[in-house]
CSV table of N, CA and C in Angstrom, one decimal:
chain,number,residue,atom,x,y,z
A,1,UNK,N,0.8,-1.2,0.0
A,1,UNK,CA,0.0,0.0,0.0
A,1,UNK,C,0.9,1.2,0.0
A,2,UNK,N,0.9,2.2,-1.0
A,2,UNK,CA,1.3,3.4,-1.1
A,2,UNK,C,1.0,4.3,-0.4
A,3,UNK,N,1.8,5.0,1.2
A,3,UNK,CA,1.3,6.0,1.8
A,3,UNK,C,2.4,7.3,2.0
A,4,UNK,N,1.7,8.1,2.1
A,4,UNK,CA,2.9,10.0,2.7
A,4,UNK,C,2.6,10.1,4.4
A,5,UNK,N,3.6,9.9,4.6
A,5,UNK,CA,3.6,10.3,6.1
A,5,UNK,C,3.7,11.7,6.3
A,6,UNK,N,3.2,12.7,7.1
A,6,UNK,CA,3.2,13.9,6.9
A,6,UNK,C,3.6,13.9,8.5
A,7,UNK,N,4.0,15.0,9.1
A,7,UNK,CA,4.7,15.7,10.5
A,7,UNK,C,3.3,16.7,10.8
A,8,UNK,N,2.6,17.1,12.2
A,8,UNK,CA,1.9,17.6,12.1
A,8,UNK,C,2.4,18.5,13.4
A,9,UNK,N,1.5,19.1,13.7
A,9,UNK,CA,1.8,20.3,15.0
A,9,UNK,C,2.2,19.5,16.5
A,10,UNK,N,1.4,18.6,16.2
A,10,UNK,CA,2.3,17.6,17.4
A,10,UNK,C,3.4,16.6,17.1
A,11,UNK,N,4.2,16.7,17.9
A,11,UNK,CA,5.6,15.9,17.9
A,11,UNK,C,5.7,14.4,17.5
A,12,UNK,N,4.3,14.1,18.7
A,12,UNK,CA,4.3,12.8,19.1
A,12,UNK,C,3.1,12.5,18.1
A,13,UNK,N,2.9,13.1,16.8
A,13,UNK,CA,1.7,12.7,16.0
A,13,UNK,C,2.4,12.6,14.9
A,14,UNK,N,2.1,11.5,13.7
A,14,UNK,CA,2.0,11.4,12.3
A,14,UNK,C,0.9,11.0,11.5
A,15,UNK,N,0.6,11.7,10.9
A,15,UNK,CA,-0.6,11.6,9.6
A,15,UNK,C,0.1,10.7,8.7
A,16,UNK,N,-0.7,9.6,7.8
A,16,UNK,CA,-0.3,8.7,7.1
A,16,UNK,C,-1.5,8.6,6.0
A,17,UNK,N,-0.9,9.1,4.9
A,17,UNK,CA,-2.3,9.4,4.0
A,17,UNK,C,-2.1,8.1,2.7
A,18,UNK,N,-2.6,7.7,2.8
A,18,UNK,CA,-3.1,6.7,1.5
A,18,UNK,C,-3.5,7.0,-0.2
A,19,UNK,N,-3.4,6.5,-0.8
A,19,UNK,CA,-4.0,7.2,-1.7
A,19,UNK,C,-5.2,6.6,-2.1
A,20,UNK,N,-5.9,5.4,-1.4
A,20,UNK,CA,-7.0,4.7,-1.2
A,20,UNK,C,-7.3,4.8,-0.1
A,21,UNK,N,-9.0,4.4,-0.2
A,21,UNK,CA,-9.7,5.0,1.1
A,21,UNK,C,-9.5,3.9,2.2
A,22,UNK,N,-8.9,4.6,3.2
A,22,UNK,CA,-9.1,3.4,4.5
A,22,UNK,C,-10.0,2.8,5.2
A,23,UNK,N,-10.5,4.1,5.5
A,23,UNK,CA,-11.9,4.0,6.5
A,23,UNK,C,-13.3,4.2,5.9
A,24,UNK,N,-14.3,3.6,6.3
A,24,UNK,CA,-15.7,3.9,5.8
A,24,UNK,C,-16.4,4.7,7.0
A,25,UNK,N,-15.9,4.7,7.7
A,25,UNK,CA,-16.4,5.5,9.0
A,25,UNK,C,-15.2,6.0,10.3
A,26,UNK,N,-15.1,6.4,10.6
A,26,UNK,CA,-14.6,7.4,11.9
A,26,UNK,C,-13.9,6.4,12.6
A,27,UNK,N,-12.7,6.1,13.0
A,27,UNK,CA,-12.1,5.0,13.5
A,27,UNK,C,-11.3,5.9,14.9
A,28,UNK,N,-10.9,5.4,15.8
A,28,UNK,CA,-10.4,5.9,16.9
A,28,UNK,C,-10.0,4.9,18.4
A,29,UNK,N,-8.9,4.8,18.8
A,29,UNK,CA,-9.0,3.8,19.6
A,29,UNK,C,-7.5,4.3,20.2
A,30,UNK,N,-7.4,3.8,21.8
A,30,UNK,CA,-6.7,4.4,22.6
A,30,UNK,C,-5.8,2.8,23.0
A,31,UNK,N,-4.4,2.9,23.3
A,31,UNK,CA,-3.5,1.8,23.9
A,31,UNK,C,-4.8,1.1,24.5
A,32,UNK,N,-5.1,-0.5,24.5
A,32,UNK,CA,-5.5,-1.4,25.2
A,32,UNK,C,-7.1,-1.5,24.9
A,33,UNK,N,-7.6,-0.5,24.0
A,33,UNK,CA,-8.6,-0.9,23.9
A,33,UNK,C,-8.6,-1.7,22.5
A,34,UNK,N,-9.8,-2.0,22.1
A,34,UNK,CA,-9.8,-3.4,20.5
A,34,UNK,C,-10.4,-2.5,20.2
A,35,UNK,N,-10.0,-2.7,18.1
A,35,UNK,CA,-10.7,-1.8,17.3
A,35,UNK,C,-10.7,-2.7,16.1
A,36,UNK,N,-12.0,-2.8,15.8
A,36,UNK,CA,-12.6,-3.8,14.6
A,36,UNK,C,-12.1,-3.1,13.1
A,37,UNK,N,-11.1,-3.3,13.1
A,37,UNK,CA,-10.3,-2.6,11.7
A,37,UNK,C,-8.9,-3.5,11.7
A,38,UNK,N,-8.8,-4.0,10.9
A,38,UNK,CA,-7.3,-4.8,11.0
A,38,UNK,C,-6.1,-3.8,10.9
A,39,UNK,N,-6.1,-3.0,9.7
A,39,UNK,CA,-5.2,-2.2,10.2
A,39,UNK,C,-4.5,-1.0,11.2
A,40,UNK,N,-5.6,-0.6,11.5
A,40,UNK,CA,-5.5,-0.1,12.9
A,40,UNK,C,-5.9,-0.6,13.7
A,41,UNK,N,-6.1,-1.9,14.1
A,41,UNK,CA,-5.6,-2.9,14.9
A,41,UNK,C,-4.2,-3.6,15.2
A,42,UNK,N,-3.6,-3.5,14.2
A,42,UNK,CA,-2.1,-3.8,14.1
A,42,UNK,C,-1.4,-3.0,14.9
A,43,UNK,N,-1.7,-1.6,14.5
A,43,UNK,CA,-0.8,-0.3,14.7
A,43,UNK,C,-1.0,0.0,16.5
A,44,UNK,N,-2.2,-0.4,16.9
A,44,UNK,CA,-2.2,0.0,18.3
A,44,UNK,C,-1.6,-0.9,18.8
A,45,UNK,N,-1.4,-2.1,18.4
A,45,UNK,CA,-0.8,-3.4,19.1
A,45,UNK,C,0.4,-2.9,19.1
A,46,UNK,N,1.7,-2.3,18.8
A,46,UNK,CA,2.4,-1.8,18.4
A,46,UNK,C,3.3,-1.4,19.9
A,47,UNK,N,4.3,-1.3,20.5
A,47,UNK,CA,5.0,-1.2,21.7
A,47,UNK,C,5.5,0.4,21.1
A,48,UNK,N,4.8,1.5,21.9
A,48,UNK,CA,5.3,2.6,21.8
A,48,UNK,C,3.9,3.4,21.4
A,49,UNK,N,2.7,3.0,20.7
A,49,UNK,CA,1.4,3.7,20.4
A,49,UNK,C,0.9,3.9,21.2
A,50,UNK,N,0.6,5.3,21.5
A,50,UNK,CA,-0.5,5.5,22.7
A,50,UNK,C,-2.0,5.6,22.0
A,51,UNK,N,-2.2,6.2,20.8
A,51,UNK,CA,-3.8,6.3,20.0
A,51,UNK,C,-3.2,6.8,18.5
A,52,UNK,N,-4.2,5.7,17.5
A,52,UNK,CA,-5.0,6.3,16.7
A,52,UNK,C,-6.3,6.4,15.9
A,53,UNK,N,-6.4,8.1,15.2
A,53,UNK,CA,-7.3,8.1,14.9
A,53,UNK,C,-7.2,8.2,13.6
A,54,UNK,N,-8.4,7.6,12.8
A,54,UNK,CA,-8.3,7.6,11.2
A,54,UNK,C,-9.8,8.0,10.3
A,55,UNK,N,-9.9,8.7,9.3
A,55,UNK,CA,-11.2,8.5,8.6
A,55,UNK,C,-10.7,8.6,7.1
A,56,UNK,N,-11.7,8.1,6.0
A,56,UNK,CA,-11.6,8.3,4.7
A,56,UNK,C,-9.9,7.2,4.2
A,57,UNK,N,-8.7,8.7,3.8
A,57,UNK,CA,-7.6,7.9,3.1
A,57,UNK,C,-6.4,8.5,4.5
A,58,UNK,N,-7.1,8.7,6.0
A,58,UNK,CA,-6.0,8.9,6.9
A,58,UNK,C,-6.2,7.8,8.0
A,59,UNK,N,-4.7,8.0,8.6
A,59,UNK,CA,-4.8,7.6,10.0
A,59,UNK,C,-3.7,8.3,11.0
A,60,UNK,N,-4.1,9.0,11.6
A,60,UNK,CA,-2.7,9.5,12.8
A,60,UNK,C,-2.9,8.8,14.1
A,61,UNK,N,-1.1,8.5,13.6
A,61,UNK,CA,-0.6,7.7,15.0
A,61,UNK,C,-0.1,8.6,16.0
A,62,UNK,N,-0.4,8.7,17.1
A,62,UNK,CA,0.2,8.9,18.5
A,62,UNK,C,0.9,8.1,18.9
A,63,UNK,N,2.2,8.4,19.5
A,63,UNK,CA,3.2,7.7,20.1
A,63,UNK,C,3.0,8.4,21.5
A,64,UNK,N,3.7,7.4,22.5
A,64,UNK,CA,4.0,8.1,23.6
A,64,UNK,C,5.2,8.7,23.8
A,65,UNK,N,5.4,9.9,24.6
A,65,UNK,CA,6.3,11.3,24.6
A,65,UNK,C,7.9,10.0,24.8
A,66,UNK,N,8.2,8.8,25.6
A,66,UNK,CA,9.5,8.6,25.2
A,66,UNK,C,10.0,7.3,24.4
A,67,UNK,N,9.5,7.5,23.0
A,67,UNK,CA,9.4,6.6,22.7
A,67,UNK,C,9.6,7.3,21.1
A,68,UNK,N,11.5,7.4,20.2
A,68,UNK,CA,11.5,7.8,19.0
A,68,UNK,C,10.6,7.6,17.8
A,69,UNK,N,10.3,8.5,17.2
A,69,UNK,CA,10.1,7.9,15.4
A,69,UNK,C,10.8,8.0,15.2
A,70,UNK,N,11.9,7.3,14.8
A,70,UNK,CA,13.3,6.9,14.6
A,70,UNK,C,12.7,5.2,14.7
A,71,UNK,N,12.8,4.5,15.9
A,71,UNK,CA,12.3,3.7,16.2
A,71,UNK,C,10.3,2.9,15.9
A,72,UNK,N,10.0,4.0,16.3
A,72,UNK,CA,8.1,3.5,15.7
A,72,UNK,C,7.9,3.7,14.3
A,73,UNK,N,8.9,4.4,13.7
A,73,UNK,CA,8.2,4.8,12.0
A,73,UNK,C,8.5,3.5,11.3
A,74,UNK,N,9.8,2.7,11.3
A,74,UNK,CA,9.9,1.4,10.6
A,74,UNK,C,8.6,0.5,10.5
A,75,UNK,N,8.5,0.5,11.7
A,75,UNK,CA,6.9,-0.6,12.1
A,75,UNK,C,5.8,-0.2,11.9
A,76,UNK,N,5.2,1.1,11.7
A,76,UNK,CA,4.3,1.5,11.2
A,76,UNK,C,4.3,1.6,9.6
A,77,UNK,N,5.3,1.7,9.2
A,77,UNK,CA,4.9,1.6,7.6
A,77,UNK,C,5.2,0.3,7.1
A,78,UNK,N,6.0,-0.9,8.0
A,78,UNK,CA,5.7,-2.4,7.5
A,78,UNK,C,4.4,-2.6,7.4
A,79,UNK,N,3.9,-2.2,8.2
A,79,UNK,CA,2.5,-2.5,9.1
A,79,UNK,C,1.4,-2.3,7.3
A,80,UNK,N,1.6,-0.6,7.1
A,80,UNK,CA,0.8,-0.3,5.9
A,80,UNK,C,1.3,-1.1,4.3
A,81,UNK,N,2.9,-1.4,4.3
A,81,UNK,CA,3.3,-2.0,3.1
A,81,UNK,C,2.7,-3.5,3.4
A,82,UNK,N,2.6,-3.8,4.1
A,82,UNK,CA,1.7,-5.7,4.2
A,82,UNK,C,0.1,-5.2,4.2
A,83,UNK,N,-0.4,-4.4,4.7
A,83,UNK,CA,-1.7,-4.4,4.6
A,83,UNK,C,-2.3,-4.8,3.2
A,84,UNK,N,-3.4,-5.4,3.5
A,84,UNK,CA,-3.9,-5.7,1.7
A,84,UNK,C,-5.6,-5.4,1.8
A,85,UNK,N,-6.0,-4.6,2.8
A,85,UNK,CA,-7.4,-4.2,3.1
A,85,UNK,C,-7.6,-3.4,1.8
């Protein structure tokens, strides 16, 4: 899956836009809760995610404050390159 990761006003946030649509509806889900979406079910399972939220062709990840994108960015875009939703 082809995505742009974009940098947003928060540190600890990244937008990840698709060029296909992800979501059919409003997605949102916080560390430890279950979210009926495989791919953002992946991503929260993820050691370092605190929340994300997605609609349409996005999804922004939250990481928690010590924890690099240096380190979480690898895994999150394996995560979208194997997706096949």
């Amino acid at each position: 899956m082809e995505i742009r990761a974009e940098s947003t006003p928060n540190p600890n946030a990244i937008k990840f836009t698709s060029v296909n649509a992800l979501f059919e509806n409003r997605i949102s889900a916080k560390k430890g809760e279950s979210i009926d979406h495989p791919l953002a079910s992946q991503i929260i399972k993820l050691e370092g995610v605190d929340n994300v939220f997605g609609f349409g062709d996005f999804l922004t990840v939250n990481k928690v404050s010590d924890v690099s994108w240096e380190d979480l960015l690898p895994k999150v875009e394996a995560i979208f390159k194997n997706y096949q939703g």
